[in-house]
XYZ file of C-alpha atoms in Angstrom:
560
model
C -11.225 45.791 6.665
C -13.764 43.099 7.331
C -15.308 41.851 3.468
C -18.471 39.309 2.969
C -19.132 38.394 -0.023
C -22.745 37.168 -1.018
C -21.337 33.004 -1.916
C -25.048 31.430 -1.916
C -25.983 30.075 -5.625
C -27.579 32.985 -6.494
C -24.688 34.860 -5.702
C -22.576 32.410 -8.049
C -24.770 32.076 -10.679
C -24.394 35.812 -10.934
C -20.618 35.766 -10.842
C -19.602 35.885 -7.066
C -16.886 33.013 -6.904
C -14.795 35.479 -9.248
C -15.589 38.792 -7.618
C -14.621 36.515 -4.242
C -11.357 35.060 -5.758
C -10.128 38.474 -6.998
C -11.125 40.001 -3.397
C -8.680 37.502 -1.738
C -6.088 38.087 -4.079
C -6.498 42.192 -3.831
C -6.317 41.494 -0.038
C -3.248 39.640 0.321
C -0.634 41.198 2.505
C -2.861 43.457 3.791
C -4.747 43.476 7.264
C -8.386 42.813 4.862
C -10.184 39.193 5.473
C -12.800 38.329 2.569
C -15.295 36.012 4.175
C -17.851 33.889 2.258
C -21.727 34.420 3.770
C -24.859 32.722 2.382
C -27.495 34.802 0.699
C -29.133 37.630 2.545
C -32.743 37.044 0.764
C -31.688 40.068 -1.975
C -31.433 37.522 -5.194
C -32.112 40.330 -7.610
C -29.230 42.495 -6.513
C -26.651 40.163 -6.791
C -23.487 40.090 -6.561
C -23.497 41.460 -3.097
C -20.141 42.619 -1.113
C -20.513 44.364 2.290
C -17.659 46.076 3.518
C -17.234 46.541 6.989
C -20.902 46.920 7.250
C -21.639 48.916 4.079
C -23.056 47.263 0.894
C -22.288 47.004 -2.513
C -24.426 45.084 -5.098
C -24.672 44.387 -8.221
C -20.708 44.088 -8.815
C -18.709 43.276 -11.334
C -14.753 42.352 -11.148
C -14.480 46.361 -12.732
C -15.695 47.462 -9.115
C -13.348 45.568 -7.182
C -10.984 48.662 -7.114
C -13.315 51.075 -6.365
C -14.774 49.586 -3.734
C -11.647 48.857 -1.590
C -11.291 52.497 -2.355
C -14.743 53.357 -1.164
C -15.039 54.482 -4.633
C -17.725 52.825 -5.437
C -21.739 53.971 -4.593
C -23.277 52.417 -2.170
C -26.768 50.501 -1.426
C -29.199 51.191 0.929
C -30.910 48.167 1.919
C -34.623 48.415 3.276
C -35.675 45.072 4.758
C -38.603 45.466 6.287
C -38.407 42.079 7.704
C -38.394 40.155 11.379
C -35.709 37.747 10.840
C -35.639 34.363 12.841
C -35.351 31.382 10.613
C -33.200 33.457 8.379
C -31.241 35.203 11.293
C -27.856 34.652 10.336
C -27.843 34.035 6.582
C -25.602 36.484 4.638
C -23.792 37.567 8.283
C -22.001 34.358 9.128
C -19.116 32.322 7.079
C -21.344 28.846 6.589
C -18.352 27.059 6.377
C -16.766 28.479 10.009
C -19.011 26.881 13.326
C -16.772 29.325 15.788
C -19.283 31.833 14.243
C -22.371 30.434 14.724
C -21.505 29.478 17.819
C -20.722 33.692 18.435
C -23.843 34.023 17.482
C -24.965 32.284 20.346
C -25.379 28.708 18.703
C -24.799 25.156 20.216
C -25.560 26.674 23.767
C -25.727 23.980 26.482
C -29.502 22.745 27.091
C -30.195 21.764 30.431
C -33.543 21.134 30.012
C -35.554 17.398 30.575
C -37.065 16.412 27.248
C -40.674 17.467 28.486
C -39.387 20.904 29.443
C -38.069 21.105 25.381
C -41.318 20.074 23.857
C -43.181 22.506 26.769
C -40.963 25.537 25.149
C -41.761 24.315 21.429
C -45.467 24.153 22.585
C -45.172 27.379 24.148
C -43.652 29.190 20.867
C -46.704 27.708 18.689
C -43.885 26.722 16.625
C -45.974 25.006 13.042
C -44.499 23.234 10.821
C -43.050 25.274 8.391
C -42.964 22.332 5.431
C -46.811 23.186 4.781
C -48.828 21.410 6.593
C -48.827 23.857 9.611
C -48.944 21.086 11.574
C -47.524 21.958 15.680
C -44.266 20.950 16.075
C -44.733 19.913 19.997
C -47.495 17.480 19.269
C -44.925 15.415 16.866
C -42.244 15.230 19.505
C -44.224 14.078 22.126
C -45.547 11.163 20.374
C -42.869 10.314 19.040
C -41.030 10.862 22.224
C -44.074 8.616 23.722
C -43.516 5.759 21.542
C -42.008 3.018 22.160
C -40.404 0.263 19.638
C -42.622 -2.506 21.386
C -45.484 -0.471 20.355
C -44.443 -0.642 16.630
C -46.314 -2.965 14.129
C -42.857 -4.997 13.598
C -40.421 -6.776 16.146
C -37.707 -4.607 16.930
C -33.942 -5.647 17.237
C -33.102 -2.458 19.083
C -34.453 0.127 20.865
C -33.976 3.318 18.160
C -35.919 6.574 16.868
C -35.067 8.661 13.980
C -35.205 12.265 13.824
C -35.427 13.584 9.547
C -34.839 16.757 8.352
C -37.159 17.011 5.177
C -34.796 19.304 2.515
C -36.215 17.801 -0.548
C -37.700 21.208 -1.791
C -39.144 20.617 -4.727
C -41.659 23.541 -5.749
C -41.063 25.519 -9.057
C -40.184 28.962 -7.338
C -38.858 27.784 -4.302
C -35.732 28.224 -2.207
C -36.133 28.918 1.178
C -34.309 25.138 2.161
C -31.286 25.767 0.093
C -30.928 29.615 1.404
C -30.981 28.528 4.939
C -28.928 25.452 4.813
C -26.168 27.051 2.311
C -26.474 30.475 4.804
C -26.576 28.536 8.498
C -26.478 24.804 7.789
C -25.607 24.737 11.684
C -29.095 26.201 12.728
C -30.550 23.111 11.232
C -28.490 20.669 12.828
C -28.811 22.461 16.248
C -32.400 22.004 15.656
C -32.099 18.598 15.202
C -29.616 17.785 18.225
C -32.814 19.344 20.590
C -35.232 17.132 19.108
C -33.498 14.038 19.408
C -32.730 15.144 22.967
C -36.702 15.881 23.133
C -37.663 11.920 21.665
C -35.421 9.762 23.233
C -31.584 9.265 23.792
C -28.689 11.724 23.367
C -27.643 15.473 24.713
C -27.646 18.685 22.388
C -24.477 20.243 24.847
C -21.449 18.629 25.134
C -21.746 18.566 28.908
C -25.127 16.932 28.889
C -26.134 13.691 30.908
C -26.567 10.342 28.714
C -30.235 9.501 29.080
C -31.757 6.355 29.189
C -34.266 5.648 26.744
C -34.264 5.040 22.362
C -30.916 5.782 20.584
C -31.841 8.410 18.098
C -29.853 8.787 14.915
C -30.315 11.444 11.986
C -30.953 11.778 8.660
C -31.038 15.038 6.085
C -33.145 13.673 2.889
C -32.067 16.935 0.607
C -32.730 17.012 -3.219
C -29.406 15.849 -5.153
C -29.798 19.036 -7.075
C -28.564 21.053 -4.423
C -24.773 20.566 -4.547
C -23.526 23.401 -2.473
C -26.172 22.890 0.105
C -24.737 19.323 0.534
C -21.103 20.575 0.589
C -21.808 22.633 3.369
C -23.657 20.450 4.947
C -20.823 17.847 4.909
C -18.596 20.746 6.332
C -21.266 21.356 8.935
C -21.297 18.005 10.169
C -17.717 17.473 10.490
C -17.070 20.399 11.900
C -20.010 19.493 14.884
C -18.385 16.122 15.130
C -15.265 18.010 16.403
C -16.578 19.807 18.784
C -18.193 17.125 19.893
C -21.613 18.347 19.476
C -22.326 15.295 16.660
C -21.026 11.714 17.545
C -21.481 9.635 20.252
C -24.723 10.282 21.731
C -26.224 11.450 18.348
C -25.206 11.267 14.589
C -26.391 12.833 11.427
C -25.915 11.762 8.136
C -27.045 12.776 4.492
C -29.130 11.049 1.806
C -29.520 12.634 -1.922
C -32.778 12.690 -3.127
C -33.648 12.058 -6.932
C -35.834 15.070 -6.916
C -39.320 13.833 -6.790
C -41.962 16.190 -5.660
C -44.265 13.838 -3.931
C -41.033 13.079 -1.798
C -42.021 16.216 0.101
C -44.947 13.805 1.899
C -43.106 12.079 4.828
C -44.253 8.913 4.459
C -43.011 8.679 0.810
C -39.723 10.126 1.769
C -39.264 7.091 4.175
C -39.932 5.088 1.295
C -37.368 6.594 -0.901
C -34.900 6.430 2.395
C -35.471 3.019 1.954
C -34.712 2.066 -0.974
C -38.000 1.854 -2.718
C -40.147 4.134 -5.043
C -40.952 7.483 -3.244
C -44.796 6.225 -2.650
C -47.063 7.388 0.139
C -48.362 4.814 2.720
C -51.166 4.942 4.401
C -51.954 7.055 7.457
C -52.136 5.589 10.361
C -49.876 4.211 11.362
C -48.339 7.770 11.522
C -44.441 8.296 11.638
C -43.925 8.792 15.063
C -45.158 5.219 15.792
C -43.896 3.241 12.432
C -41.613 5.098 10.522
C -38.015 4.740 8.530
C -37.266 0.749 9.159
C -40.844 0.401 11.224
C -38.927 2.402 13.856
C -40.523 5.533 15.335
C -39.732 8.687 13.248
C -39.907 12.712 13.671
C -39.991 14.562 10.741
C -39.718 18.088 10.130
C -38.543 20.911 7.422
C -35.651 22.682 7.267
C -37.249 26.153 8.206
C -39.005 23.958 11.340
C -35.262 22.851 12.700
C -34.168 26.195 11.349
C -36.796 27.843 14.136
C -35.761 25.403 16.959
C -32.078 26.857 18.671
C -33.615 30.507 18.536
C -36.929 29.417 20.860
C -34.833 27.833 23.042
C -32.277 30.896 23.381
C -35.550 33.270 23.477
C -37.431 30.851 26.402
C -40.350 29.459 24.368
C -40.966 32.916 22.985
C -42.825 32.670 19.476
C -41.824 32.379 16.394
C -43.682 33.576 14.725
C -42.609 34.104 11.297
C -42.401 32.584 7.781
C -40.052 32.270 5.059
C -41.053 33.412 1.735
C -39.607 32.876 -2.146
C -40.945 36.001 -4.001
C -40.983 35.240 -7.870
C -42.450 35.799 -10.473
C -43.630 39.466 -12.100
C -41.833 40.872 -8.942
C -39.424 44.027 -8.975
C -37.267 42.698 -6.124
C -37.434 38.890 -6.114
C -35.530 37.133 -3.691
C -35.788 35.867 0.068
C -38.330 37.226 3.133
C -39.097 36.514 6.025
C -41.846 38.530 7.502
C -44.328 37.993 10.646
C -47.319 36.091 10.632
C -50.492 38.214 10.199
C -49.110 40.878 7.716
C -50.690 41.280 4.017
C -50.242 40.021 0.423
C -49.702 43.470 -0.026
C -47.419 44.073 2.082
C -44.640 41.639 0.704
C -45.992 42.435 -2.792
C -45.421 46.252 -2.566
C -43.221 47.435 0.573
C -40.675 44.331 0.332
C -41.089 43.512 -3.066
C -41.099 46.792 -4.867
C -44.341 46.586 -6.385
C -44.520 44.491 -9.812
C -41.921 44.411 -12.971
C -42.072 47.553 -15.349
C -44.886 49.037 -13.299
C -47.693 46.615 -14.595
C -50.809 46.294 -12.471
C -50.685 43.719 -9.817
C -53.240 40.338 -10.967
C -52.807 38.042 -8.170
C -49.972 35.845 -6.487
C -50.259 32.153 -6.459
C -48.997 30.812 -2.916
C -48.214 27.465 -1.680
C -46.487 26.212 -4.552
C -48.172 24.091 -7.491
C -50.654 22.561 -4.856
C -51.211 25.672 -3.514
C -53.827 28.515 -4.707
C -54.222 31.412 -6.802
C -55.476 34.994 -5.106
C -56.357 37.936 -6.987
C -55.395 41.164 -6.030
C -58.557 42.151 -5.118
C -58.089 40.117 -1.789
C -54.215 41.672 -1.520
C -55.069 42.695 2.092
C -55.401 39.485 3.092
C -52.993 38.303 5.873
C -50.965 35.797 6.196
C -52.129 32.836 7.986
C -53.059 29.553 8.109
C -56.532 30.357 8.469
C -57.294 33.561 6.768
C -55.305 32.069 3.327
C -57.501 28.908 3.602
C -60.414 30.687 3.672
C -59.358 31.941 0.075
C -59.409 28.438 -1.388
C -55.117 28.936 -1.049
C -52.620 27.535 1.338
C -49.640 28.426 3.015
C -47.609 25.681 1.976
C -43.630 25.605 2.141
C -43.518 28.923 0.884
C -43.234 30.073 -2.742
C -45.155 33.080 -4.026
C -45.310 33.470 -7.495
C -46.474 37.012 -8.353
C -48.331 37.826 -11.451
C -49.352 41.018 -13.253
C -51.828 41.855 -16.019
C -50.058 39.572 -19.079
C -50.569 36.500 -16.801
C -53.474 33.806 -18.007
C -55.020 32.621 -15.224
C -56.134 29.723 -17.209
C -52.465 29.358 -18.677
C -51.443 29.343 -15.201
C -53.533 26.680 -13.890
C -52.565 24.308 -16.590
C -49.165 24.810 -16.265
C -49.250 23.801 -12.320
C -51.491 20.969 -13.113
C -48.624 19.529 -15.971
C -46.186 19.681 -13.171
C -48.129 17.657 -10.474
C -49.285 15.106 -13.671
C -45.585 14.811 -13.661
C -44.352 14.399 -10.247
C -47.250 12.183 -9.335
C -45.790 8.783 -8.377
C -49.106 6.998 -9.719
C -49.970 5.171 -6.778
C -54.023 5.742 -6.925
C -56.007 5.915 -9.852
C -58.052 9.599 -8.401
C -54.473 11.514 -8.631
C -52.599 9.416 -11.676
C -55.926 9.727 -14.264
C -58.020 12.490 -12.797
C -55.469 15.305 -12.770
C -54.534 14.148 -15.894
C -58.012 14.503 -17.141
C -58.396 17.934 -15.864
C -54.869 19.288 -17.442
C -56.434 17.673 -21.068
C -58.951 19.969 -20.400
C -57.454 22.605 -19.521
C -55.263 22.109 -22.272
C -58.159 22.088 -24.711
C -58.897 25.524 -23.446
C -55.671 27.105 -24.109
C -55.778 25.462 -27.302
C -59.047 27.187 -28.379
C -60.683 23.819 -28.838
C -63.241 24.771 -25.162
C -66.361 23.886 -25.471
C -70.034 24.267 -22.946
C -69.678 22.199 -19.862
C -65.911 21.969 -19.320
C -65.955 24.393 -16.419
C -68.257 22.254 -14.612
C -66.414 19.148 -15.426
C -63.576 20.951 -13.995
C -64.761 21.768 -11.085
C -66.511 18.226 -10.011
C -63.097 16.456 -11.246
C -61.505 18.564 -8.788
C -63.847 17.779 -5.840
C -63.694 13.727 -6.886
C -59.798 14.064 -7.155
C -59.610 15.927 -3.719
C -61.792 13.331 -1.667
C -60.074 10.096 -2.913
C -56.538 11.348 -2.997
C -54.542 9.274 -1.123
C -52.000 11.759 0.216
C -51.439 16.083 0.045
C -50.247 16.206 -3.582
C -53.441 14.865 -5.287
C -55.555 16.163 -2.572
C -54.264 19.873 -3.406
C -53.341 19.299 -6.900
C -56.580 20.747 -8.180
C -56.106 23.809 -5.932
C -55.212 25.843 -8.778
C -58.136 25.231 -11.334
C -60.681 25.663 -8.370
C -59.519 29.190 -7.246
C -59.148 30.251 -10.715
C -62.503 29.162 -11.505
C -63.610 30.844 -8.446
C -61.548 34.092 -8.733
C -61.080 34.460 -12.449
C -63.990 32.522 -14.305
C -64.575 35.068 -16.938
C -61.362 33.993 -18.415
C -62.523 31.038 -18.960
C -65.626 31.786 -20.742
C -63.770 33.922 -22.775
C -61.571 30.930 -24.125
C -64.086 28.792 -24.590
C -67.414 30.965 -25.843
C -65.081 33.852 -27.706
C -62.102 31.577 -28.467
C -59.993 34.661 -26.941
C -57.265 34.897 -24.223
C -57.524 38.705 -22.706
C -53.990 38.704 -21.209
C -52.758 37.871 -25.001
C -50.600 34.865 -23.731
C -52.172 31.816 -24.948
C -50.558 31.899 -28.725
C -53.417 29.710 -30.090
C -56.467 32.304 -29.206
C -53.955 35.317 -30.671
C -54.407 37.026 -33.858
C -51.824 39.045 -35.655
C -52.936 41.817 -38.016
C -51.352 44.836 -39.697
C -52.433 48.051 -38.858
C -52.273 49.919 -42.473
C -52.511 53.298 -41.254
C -49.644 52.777 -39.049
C -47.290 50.502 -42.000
C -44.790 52.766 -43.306
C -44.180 49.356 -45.586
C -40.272 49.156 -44.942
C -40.734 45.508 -45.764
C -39.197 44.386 -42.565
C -41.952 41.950 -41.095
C -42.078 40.326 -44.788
C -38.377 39.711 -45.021
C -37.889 38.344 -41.824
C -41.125 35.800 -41.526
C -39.907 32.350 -41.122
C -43.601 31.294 -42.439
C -43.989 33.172 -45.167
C -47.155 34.338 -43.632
C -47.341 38.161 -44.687
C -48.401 38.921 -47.996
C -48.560 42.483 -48.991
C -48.862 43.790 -45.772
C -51.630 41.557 -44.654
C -50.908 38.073 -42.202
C -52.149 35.000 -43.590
C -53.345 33.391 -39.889
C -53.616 29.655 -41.133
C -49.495 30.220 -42.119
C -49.062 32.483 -39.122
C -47.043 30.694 -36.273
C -48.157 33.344 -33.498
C -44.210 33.424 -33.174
C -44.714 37.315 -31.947
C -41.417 38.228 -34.132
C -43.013 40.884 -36.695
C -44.739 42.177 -33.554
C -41.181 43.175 -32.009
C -39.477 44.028 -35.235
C -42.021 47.007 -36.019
C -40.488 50.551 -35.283
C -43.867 51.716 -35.611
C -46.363 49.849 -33.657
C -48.415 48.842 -36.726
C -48.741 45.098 -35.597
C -51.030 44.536 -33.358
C -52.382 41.197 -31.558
C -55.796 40.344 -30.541
């Protein structure tokens, strides 16, 4: 009996490590192995066991018994995805490189460096970190740079290849799924670009070449323990087999967690030493990057990509990861092909929306990203056809939302997080989005008044065009398709002082609904305010806490 238990942190949080730990102990002395496996993208059905190929979710310690004894119901799963980035998450042991390597991993490359980047090319492999940016065209110049062709003298002849893993969008998991699922994938993917840039062989039977020593780094966000554990495993394990080493070395540094870290030239920065703080552009990375010394840098999903072109002969991948959250009925982990809909992740992988609300839009790309409504659900996914919407691809979080969502809630609460994260450098991205989230504040707050949406909107043009890097230049993405998609909203907090999805608690007005009040007295006892006064709420005492609302057997409160 072959046993996999789902051991990602989604799978823990929900109480795997036990249901693992009592598998192993059920086992013992019997022919049964109980293998750890990353998450398989199905978050909202965890835990997850699979038994010899059949799957159990959602189990306790109570179904341990019944499922050895096949007891226990079991779960279809429907997919409906094309999985290359995510190919062997929740099938192989993480921690075990004999199978990744069955699974065709670490295969010798006998390829020149220009015959890597021509397969990369061929694939019209993006990168997958947001900025869609083609993979090939990095490699080669880095590969074509040269340390005397940096701005600073050079003591040796070295490149860097960097695995950006500092995910840092609210939402977002797709680095720590892949790298606590297949940590090897990403370190296979950076063994072929260092091969492709300068000096050192991907296969243990491999040629030294002449050219820059190439060393590498994983930056990954220090709040990812288990992704570094593995990781550590990963790397020690490669260094046995002699795929790490000699020729080419990887090591790890923890991020603090900064958002703007996610731009590559203020990760180098923070690899540094200093303040994660973008530079300017150019010099680009490939010729002046960590130490002055020419860099590549890519995502996790990008490396992730990398060893299955190369076993597929430059065939495309063409695929991207997605984090579905929010108002979603099955929120977890996709991966679907490039050119499907918004509706199709919504509704056929998703499920459709939470408690079978109507669908309001999705907000992709993260907090820089951009809100669509569902009136534009058949839109499909691309780089092109979601910029056209005023949204952007971006790493990869979608954050669905259904009728109860404020769009203008929504925007301010992305624009407090980049305020946040903003490292301050220039004055268009430290003041200006801080500007537009008083505003927007304002507006939640009831206190809108005539000419704040146009003040929004040409802060958010002034903020975009002196940005220095991607954070403040997208930072305003939210307000701007909001304004564009959903502007009634905001007339009707500032000109009616009235939020129509009921969720900003200042624009909300609790009443009692006499014909309705059967006057048990409940609402009156329990009113931390003291705000209800013979069946009537006082609204100047009323805290918009929502509690007599949810205490009343007979729907006589109502909120407007």
């Amino acid at each position: 009996m072959n046993i996999k238990v789902g051991m990602g942190s989604c799978g823990i949080a929900a109480g795997a490590g036990e249901i693992f730990d009592l598998l192993v102990k059920r086992a013992k002395n019997t022919d049964s192995g109980v293998t750890p496996v990353g998450c398989n993208g199905m978050c909202y059905l965890e835990p997850i066991v699979e038994v010899d190929g059949k799957m159990y979710t959602q189990v306790s310690e109570a179904d341990v018994d019944d499922i050895l004894s096949g007891i226990k119901p079991l779960h279809e799963a429907e997919q409906n995805q094309n999985r290359i980035a995510l190919r062997n998450c929740g099938i192989i042991n993480p921690e075990n490189i004999d199978e990744y390597i069955e699974k065709g991993g670490y295969q010798p490359l006998n390829l020149t460096p220009e015959e890597v980047i021509e397969k990369v090319k061929a694939s019209g492999l993006a990168g997958r970190g947001g900025a869609g940016f083609p993979t090939w065209f990095k490699w080669d110049a880095c590969r074509k740079a040269t340390c005397s062709s940096t701005a600073s003298p050079c003591s040796d002849n070295k490149k860097y290849v960097i695995c950006n893993a500092d995910e840092g969008d609210p939402g977002a998991f797709m680095d720590r799924a892949i790298l606590e699922g297949d940590p090897h994938s990403v370190l296979e993917g950076m063994l072929i670009c260092a091969h492709a840039i300068g000096r050192g062989a991907p296969s243990g039977n491999s040629s030294l070449r002449d050219g820059a020593l190439v060393e590498g780094i994983i930056y990954v966000r220090a709040e990812y323990p288990l992704v570094i554990k593995r990781l550590e495993i990963a790397i020690i394990q490669a260094r046995e087999r002699g795929f790490l080493g000699n020729q080419f070395d990887i090591k790890i540094k923890a991020g603090a967690g900064a958002f703007v870290c996610g731009e590559e030239t203020a990760l180098i920065a923070s690899l540094e030493g200093e303040r994660g703080m973008p530079r300017l552009k150019p010099p680009f990375p490939a010729e002046k990057g960590f130490w002055g010394k020419p860099s590549n840098i890519n995502n996790v999903e990008t490396f992730a990509n990398v060893p299955w072109i190369m076993q597929n002969s430059g065939k495309a991948a063409n695929t991207k990861v997605f984090a579905l959250t929010g108002k979603i009925a099955k929120g977890g982990l996709v991966e679907v092909p490039m050119g499907c809909t918004i509706k199709d992740v919504v509704f056929n992988i998703g499920g459709g929306i939470q408690g079978g609300k109507n669908f309001k839009a999705v907000q992709l790309g993260g907090p820089s990203g951009g809100c669509i409504p569902a009136s534009l659900q058949d839109t499909k996914i691309d780089y092109k056809s979601l910029a056209e919407t005023g949204a952007i691809m971006g790493s990869g979080g979608m954050v669905v939302m259904d009728e109860s969502s404020c769009m203008v809630d929504m925007a301010r609460y992305f624009l407090d997080f980049t305020c946040k994260e903003s490292c301050g450098k220039c004055a268009h991205c430290r003041v200006g989005n801080r500007r537009l989230l008083d505003i927007l504040e304002r507006i939640c707050n009831g206190s809108g008044k005539d000419g704040d949406i146009e003040l929004l909107e040409e802060l958010s043009e002034e903020i975009k065009a002196g940005s220095l890097c991607a954070l403040g230049q997208t930072a305003p993405n939210p307000v701007l398709t909001t304004l564009r998609y959903f502007k009634n909203e905001y007339e009707d907090h500032i000109k009616n002082k009235k939020c129509t999805a009921k969720s900003c608690k200042k624009l909300l007005t609790y009443s009692i609904d006499l014909n309705k009040c059967k006057k048990c007295n409940l609402c009156v006892k329990k009113c931390a305010a003291n705000a209800i006064t013979d069946f009537v709420i006082n609204d100047e005492k009323c805290t918009k806490c929502g509690f007599c609302e949810s205490l009343c057997k007979f729907e006589a409160v109502t909120v407007n």
